[in-house]
PDB file of C-alpha atoms in Angstrom:
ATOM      1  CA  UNK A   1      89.567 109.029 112.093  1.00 47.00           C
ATOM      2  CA  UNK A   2      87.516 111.967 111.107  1.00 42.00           C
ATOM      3  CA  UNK A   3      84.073 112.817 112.864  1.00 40.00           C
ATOM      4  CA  UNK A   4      82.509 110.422 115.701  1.00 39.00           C
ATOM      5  CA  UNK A   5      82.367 107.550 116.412  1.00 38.00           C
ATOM      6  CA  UNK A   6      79.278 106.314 114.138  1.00 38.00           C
ATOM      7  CA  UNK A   7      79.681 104.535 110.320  1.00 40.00           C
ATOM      8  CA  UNK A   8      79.752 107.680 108.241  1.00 46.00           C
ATOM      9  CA  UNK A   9      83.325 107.338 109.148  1.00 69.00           C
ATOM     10  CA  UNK A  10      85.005 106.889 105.218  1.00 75.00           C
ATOM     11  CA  UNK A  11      87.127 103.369 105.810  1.00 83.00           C
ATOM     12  CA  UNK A  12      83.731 101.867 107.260  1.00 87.00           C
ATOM     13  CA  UNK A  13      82.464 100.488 104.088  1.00 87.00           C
ATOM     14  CA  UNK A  14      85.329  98.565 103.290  1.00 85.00           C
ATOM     15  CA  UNK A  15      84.653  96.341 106.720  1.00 90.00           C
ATOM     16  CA  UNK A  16      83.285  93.314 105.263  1.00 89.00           C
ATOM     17  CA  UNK A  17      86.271  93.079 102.406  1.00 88.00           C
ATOM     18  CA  UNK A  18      88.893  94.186 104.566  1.00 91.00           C
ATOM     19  CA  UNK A  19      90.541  90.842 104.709  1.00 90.00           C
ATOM     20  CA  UNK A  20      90.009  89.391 101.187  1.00 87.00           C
ATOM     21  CA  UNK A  21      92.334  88.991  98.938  1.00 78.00           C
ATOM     22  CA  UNK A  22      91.284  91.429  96.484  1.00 76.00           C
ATOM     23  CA  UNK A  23      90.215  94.261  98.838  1.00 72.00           C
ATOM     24  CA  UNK A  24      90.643  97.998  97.961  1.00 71.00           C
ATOM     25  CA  UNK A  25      92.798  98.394 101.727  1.00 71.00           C
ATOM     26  CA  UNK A  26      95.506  95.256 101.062  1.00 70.00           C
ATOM     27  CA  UNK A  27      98.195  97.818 100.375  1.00 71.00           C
ATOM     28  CA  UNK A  28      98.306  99.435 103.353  1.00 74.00           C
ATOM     29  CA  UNK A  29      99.052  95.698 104.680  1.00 74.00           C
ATOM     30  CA  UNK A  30     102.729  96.017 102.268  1.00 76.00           C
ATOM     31  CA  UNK A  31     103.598  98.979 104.733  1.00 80.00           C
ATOM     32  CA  UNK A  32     104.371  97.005 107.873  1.00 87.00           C
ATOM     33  CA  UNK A  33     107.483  95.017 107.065  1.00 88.00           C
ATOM     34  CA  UNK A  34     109.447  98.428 105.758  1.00 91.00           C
ATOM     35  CA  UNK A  35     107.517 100.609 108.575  1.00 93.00           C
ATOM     36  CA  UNK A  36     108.310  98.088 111.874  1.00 95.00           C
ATOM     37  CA  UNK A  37     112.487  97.306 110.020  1.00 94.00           C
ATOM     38  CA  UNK A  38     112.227 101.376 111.062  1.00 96.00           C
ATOM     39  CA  UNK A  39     110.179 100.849 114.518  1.00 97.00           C
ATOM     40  CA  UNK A  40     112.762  98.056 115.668  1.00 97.00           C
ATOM     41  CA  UNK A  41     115.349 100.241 116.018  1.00 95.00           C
ATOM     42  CA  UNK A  42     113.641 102.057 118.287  1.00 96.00           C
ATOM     43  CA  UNK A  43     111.792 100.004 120.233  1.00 96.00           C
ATOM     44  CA  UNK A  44     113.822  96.709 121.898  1.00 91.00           C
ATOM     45  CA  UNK A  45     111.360  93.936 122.270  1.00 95.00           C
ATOM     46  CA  UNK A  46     107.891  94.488 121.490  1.00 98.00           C
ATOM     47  CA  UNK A  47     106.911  91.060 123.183  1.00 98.00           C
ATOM     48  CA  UNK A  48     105.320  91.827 126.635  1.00 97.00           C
ATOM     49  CA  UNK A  49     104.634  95.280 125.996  1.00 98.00           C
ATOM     50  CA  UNK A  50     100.961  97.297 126.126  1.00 98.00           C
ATOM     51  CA  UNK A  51     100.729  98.385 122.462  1.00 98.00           C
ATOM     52  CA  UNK A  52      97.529 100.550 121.176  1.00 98.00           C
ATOM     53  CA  UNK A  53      97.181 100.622 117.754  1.00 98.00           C
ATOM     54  CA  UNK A  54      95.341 103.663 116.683  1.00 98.00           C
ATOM     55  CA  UNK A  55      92.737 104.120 113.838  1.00 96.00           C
ATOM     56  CA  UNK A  56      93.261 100.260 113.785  1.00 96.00           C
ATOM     57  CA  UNK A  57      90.846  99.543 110.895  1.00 94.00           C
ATOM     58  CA  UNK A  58      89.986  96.447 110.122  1.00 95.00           C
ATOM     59  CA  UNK A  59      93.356  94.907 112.260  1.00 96.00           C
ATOM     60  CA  UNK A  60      96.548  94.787 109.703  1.00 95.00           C
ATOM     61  CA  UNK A  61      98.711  96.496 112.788  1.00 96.00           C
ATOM     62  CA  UNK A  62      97.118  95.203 115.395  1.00 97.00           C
ATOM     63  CA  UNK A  63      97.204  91.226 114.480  1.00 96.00           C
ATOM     64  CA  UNK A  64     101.256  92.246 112.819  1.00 95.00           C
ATOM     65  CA  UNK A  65     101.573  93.170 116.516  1.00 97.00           C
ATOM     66  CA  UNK A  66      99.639  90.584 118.064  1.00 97.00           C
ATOM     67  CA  UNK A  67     101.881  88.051 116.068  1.00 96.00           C
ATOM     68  CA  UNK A  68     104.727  89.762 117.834  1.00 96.00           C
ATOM     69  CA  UNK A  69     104.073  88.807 121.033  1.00 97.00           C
ATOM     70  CA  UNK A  70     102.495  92.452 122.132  1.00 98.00           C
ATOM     71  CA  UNK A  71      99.396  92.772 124.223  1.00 98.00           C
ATOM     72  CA  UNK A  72      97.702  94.863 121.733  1.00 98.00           C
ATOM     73  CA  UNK A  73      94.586  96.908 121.942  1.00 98.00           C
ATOM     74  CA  UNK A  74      93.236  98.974 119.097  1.00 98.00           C
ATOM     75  CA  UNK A  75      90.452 101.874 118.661  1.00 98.00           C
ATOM     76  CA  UNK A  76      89.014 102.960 115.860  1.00 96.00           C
ATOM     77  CA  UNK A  77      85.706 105.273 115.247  1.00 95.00           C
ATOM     78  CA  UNK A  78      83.922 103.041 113.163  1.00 94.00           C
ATOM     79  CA  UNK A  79      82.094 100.008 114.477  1.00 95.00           C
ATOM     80  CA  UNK A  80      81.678  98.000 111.453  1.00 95.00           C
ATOM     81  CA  UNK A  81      85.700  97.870 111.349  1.00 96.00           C
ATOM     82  CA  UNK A  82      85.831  96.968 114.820  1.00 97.00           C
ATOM     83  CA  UNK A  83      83.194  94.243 114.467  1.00 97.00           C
ATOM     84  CA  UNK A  84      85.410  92.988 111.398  1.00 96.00           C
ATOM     85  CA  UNK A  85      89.038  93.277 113.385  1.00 97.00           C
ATOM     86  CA  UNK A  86      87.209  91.782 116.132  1.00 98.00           C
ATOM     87  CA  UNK A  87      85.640  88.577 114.010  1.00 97.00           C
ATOM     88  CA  UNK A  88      89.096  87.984 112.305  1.00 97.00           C
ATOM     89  CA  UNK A  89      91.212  88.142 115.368  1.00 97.00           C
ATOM     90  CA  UNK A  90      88.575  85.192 116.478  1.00 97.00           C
ATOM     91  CA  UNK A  91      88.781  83.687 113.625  1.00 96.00           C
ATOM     92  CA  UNK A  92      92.811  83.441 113.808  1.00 95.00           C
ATOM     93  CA  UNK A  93      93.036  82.927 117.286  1.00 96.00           C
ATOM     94  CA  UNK A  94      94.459  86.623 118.258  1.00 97.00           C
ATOM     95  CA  UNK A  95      93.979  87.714 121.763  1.00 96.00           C
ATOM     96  CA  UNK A  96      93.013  91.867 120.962  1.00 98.00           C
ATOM     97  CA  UNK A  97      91.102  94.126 122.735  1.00 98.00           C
ATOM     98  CA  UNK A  98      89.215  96.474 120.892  1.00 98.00           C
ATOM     99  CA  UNK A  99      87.342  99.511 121.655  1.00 97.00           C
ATOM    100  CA  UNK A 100      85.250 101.801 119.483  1.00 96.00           C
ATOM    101  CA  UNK A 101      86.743 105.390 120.122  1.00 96.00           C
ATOM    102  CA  UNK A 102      88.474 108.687 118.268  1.00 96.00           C
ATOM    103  CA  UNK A 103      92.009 109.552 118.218  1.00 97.00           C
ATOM    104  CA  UNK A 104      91.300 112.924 119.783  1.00 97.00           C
ATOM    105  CA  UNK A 105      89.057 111.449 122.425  1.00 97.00           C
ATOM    106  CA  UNK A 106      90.668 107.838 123.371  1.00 98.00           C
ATOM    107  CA  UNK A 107      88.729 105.988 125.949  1.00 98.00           C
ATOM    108  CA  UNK A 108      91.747 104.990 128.284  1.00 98.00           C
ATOM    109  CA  UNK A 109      93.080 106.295 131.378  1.00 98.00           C
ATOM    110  CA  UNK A 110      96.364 108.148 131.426  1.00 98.00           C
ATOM    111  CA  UNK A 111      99.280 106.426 131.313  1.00 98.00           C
ATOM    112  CA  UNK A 112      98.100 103.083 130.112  1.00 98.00           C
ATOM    113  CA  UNK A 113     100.476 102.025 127.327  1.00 98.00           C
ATOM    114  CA  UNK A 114     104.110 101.322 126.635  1.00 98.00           C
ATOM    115  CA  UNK A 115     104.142 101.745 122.776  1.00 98.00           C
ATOM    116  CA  UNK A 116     101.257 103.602 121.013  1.00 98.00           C
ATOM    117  CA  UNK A 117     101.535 103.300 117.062  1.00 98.00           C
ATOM    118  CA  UNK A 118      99.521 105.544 114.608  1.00 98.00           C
ATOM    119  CA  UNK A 119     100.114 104.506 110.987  1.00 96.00           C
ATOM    120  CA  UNK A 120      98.266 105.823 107.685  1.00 91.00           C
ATOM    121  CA  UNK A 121      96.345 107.515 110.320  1.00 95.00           C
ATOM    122  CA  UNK A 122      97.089 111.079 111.304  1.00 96.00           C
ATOM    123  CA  UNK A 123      96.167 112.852 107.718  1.00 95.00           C
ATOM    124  CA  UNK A 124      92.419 111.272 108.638  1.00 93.00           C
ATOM    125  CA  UNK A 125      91.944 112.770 112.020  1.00 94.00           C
ATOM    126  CA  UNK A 126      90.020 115.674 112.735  1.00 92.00           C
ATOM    127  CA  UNK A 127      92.460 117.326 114.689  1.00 96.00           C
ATOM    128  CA  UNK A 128      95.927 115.969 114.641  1.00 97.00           C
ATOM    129  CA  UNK A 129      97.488 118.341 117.683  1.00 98.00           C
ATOM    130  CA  UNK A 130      94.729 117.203 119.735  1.00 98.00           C
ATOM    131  CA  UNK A 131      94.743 113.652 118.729  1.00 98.00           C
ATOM    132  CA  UNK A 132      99.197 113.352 119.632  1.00 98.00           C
ATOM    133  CA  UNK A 133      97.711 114.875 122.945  1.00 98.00           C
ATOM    134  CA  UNK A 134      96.182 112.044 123.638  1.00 98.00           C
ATOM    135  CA  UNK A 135      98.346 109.849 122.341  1.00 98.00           C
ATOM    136  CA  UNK A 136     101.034 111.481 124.833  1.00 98.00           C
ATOM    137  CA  UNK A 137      98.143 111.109 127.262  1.00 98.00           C
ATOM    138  CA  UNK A 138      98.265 107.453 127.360  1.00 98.00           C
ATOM    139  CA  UNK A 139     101.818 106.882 127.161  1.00 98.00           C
ATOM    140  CA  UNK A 140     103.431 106.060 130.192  1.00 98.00           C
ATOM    141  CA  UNK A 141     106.447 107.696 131.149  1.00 98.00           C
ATOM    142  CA  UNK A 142     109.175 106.988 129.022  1.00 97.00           C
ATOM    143  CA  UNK A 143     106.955 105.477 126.081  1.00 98.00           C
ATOM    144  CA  UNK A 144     106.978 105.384 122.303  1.00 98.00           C
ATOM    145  CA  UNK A 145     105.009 106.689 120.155  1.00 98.00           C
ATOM    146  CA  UNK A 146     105.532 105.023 116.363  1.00 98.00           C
ATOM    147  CA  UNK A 147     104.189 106.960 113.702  1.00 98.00           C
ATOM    148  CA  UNK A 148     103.702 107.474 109.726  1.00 97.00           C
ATOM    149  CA  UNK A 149     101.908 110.113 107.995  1.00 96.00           C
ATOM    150  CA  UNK A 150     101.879 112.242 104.630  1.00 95.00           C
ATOM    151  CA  UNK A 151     103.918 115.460 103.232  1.00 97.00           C
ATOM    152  CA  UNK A 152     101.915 118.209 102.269  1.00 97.00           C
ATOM    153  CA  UNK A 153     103.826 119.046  99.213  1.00 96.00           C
ATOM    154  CA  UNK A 154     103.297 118.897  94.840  1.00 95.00           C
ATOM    155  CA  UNK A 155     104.645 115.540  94.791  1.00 92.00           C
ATOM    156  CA  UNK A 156     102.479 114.328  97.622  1.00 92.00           C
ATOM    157  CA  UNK A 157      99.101 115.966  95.575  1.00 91.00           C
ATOM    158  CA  UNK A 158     100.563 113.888  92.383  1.00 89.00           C
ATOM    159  CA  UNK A 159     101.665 110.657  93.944  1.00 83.00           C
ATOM    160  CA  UNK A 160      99.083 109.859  96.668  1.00 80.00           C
ATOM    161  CA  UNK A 161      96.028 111.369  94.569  1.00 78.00           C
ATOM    162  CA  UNK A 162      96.090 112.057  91.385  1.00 80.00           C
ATOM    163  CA  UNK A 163      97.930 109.268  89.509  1.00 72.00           C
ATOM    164  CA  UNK A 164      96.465 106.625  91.741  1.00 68.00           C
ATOM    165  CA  UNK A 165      92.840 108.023  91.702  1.00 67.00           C
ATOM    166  CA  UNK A 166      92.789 109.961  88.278  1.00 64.00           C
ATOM    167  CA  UNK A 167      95.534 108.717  85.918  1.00 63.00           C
ATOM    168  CA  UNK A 168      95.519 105.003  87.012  1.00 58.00           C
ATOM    169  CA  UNK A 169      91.878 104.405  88.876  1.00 51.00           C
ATOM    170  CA  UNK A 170      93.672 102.195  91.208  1.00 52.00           C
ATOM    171  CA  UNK A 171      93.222 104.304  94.338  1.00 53.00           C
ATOM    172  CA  UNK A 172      89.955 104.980  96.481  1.00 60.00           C
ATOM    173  CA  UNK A 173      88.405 108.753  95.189  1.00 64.00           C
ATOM    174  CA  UNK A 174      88.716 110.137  98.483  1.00 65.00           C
ATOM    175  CA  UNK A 175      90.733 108.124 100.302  1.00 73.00           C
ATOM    176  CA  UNK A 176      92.889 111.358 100.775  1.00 80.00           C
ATOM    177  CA  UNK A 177      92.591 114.820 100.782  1.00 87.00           C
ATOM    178  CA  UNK A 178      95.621 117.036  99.995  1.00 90.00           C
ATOM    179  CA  UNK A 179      94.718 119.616 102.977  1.00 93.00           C
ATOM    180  CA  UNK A 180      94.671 116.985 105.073  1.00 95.00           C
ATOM    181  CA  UNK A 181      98.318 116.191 105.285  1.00 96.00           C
ATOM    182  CA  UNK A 182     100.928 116.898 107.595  1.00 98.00           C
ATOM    183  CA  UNK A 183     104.318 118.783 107.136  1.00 98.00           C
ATOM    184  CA  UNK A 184     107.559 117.517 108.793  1.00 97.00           C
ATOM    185  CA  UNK A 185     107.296 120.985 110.833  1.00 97.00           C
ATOM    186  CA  UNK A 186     103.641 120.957 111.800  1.00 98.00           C
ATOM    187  CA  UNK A 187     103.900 117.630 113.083  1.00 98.00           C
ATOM    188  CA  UNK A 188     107.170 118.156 115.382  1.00 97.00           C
ATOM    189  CA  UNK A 189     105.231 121.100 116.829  1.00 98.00           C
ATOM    190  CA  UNK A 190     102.263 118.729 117.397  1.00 98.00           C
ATOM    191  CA  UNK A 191     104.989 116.553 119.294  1.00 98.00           C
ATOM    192  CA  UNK A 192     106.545 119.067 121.022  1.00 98.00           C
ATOM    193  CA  UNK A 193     103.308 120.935 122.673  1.00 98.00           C
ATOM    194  CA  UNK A 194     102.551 117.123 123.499  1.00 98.00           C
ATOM    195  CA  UNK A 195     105.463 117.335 125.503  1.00 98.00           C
ATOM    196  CA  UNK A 196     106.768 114.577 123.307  1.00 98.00           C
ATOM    197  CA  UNK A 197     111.075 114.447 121.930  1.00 97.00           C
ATOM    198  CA  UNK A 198     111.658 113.094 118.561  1.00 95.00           C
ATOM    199  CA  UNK A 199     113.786 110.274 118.500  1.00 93.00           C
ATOM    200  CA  UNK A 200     116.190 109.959 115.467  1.00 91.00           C
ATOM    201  CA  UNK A 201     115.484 111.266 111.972  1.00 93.00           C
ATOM    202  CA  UNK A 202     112.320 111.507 110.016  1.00 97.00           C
ATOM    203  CA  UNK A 203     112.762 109.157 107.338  1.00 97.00           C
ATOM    204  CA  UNK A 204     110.518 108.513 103.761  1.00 96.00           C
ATOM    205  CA  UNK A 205     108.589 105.372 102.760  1.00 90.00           C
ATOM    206  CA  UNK A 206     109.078 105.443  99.157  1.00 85.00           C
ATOM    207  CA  UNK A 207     106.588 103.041  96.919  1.00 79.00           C
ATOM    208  CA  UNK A 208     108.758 101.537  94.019  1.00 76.00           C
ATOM    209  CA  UNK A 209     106.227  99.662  92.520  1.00 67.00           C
ATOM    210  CA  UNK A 210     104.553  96.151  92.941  1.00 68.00           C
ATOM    211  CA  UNK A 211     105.827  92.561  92.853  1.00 70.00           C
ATOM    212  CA  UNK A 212     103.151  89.707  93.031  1.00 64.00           C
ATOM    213  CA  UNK A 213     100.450  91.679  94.386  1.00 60.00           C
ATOM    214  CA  UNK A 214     102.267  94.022  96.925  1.00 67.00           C
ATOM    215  CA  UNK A 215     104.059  96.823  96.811  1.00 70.00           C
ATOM    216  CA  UNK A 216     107.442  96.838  96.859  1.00 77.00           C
ATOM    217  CA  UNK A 217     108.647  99.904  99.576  1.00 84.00           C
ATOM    218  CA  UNK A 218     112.090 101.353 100.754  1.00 87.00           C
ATOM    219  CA  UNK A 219     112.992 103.593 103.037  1.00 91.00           C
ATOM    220  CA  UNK A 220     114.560 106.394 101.828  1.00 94.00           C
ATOM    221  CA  UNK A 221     115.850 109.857 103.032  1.00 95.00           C
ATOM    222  CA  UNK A 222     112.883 111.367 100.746  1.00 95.00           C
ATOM    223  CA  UNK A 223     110.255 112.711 102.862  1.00 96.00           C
ATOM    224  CA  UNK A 224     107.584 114.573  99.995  1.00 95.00           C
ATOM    225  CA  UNK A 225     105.441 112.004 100.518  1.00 93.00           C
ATOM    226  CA  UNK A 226     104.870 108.993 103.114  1.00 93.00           C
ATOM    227  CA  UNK A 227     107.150 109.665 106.156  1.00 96.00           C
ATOM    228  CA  UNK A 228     107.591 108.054 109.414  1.00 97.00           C
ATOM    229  CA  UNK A 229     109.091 108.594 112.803  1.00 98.00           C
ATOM    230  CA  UNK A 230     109.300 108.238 116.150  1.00 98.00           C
ATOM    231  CA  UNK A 231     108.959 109.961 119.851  1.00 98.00           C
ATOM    232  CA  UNK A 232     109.207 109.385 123.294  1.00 98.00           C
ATOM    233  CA  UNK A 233     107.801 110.187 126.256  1.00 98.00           C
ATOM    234  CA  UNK A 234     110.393 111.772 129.399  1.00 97.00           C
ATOM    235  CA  UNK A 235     110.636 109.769 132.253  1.00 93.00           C
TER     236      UNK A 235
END
């Protein structure tokens, strides 16, 4: 969610193949079974709840959530993805709001969610202190806030960018940038001047490899690269 709210946002010009079967995103789809077996124990029923999904793309979370029984809204800067989440959620019968907006600037009022979730997300925004602000912002007291993000570290520059993109050409050229990502320690400070507690351990999402089209991905107590946590807002 870098920039405004206009298409020169980078995700924007995968909108129209977002949902086929042979689009460049479908990977981030093999993230939510491993990333919500890790949100479940920390969140107790997700049916009911106000979830906002944010830097929704296209809609993998938000229609994963939807599913779930979750009154979901999701935001996201660009409007050709939001046009695209919006036309599939139609076309599969998913009740979703959707709002055109940036992480560091949400368009909601204070205290307006249960559950926020921000997944393959934070190393994109412009500002990631401001944009957990916000997030905190919306929250209502005693709300989660479900998370993933990337290391800053070596293995992080090799793994995520360079045998994907360079070695293998099976990633996006640009997709990431290594300056981008987020520390363990930079982002509980970004949690704690949000006035937001960690809950549990910071835990790795570790990419074994792929099985009929997916990847296969474990958690693991390895956080160089894809990590993902949880925080919660006092009472």
């Amino acid at each position: 969610m870098t920039g405004n709210s206009t298409d020169e946002y980078f995700f924007a010009q995968f909108a129209d193949t977002w949902w086929s079967q042979d689009s460049q995103m479908s990977g981030l789809a093999s993230f939510q079974r491993p990333r919500f077996a890790y949100f479940d124990t920390h969140v107790d029923e997700w049916a009911g709840k106000r979830v906002l999904d944010v830097g929704c793309g296209g809609g993998f979370t938000t229609e994963f959530l939807s599913a779930r029984g979750a009154s979901v809204t999701g935001v996201d800067p660009s409007t050709s993805l939001i046009t695209a989440a919006r036309r599939h959620a139609e076309q599969t019968g998913k009740q979703i709001d959707y709002s055109v907006g940036t992480a560091e600037s949400l368009p909601f009022p204070d205290a307006a969610f249960d559950i926020v979730t921000c997944v393959d997300v934070l190393e994109h925004v412009a500002d990631p202190a401001r944009s957990i602000s916000e997030i905190a912002r919306v929250l209502t007291p005693g709300g989660v806030f479900c998370f993933d993000t990337i290391n800053r570290t070596v293995r992080s520059r090799i793994v995520m960018i360079w045998i994907p993109e360079y070695l293998l050409a099976v990633g996006t050229k640009g997709v990431h940038l290594w300056k981008d990502f987020i520390t363990p320690g930079e982002l509980r400070g970004y949690l704690a001047d949000a006035g937001l507690a960690g809950e549990g351990s910071l835990r790795g999402l570790t990419i074994l490899g792929k099985r009929r089209g997916k990847l296969v991905i474990r958690e693991t107590g390895d956080l160089s690269c894809t990590y993902i946590g949880v925080a919660r807002k006092p009472h």
